[in-house]
CSV table of C-alpha atoms in Angstrom, one decimal:
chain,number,residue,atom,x,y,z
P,1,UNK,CA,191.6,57.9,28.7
P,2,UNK,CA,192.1,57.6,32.2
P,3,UNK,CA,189.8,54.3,33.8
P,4,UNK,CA,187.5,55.6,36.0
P,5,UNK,CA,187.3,54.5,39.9
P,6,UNK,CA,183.8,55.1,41.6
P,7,UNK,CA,185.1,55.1,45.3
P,8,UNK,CA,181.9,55.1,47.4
P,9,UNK,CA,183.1,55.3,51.4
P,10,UNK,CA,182.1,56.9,54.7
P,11,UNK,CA,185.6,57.6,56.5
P,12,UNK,CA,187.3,60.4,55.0
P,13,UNK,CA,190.6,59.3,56.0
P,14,UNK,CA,189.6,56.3,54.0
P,15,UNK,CA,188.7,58.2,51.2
P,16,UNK,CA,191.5,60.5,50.9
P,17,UNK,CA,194.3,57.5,51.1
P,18,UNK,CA,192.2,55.5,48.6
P,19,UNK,CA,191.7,58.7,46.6
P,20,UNK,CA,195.7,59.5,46.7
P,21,UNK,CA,196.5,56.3,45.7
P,22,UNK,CA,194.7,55.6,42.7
P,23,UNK,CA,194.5,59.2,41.3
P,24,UNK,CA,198.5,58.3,41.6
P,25,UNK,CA,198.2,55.7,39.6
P,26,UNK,CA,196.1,57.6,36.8
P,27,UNK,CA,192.8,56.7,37.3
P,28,UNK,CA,190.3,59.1,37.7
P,29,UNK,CA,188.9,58.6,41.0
P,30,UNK,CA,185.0,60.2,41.9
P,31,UNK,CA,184.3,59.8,46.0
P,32,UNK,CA,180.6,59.6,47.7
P,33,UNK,CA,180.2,58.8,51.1
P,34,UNK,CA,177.3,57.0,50.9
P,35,UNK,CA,175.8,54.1,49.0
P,36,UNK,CA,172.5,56.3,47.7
P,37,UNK,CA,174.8,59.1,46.4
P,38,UNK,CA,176.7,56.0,45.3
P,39,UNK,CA,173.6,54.3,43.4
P,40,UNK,CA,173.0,57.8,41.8
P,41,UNK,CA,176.6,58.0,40.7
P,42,UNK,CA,176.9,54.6,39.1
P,43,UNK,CA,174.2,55.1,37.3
P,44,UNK,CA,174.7,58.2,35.6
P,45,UNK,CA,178.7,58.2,35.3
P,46,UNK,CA,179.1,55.1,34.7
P,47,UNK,CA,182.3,54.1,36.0
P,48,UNK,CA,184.8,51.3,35.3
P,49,UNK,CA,185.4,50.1,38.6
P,50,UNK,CA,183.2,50.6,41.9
P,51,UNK,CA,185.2,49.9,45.0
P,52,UNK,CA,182.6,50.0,47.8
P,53,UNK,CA,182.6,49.7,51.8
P,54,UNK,CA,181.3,46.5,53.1
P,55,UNK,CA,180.0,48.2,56.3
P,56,UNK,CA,178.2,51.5,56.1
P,57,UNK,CA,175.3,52.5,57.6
P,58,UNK,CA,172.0,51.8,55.9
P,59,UNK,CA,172.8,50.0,52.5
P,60,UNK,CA,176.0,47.9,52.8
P,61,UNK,CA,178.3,47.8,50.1
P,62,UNK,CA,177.4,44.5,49.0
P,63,UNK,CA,173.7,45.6,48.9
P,64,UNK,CA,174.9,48.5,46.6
P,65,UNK,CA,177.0,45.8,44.0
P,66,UNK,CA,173.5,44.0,44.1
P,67,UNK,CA,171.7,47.4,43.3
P,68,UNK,CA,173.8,48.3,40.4
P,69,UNK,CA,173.8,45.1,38.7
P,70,UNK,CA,169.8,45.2,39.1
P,71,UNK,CA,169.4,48.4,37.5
P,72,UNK,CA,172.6,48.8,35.0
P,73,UNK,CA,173.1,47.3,31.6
């Protein structure tokens, strides 16, 4: 079973290289392009790995990391 990769990013170039790369690599890679949608996605897909931007508008990637550890087991 593949390891799954929650990418959550706002530049789509970003995204698609990032997205390339890992799927690549065999990990199955889901993409959100912002850190609500991201929230949401971490929550109920519960992925292996979240790779988050540090700077997006309104929540931050770090304040994301802090949001999932709050509200995940």
């Amino acid at each position: 079973m593949a390891t799954k990769l929650l990418l959550v990013e706002d530049s789509l170039s970003i995204q698609t290289i990032v997205e390339t790369t890992f799927t690549r690599e065999g990990f199955e890679v889901m993409v959100v392009g912002d850190a609500l949608d991201g929230l949401h996605k971490a929550q109920t897909l519960r992925p292996d790995i979240v790779l988050a931007d540090a700077s997006m508008p309104g929540l931050d990637g770090f304040q994301l990391c802090q949001r999932i550890r709050q509200s995940t087991s």
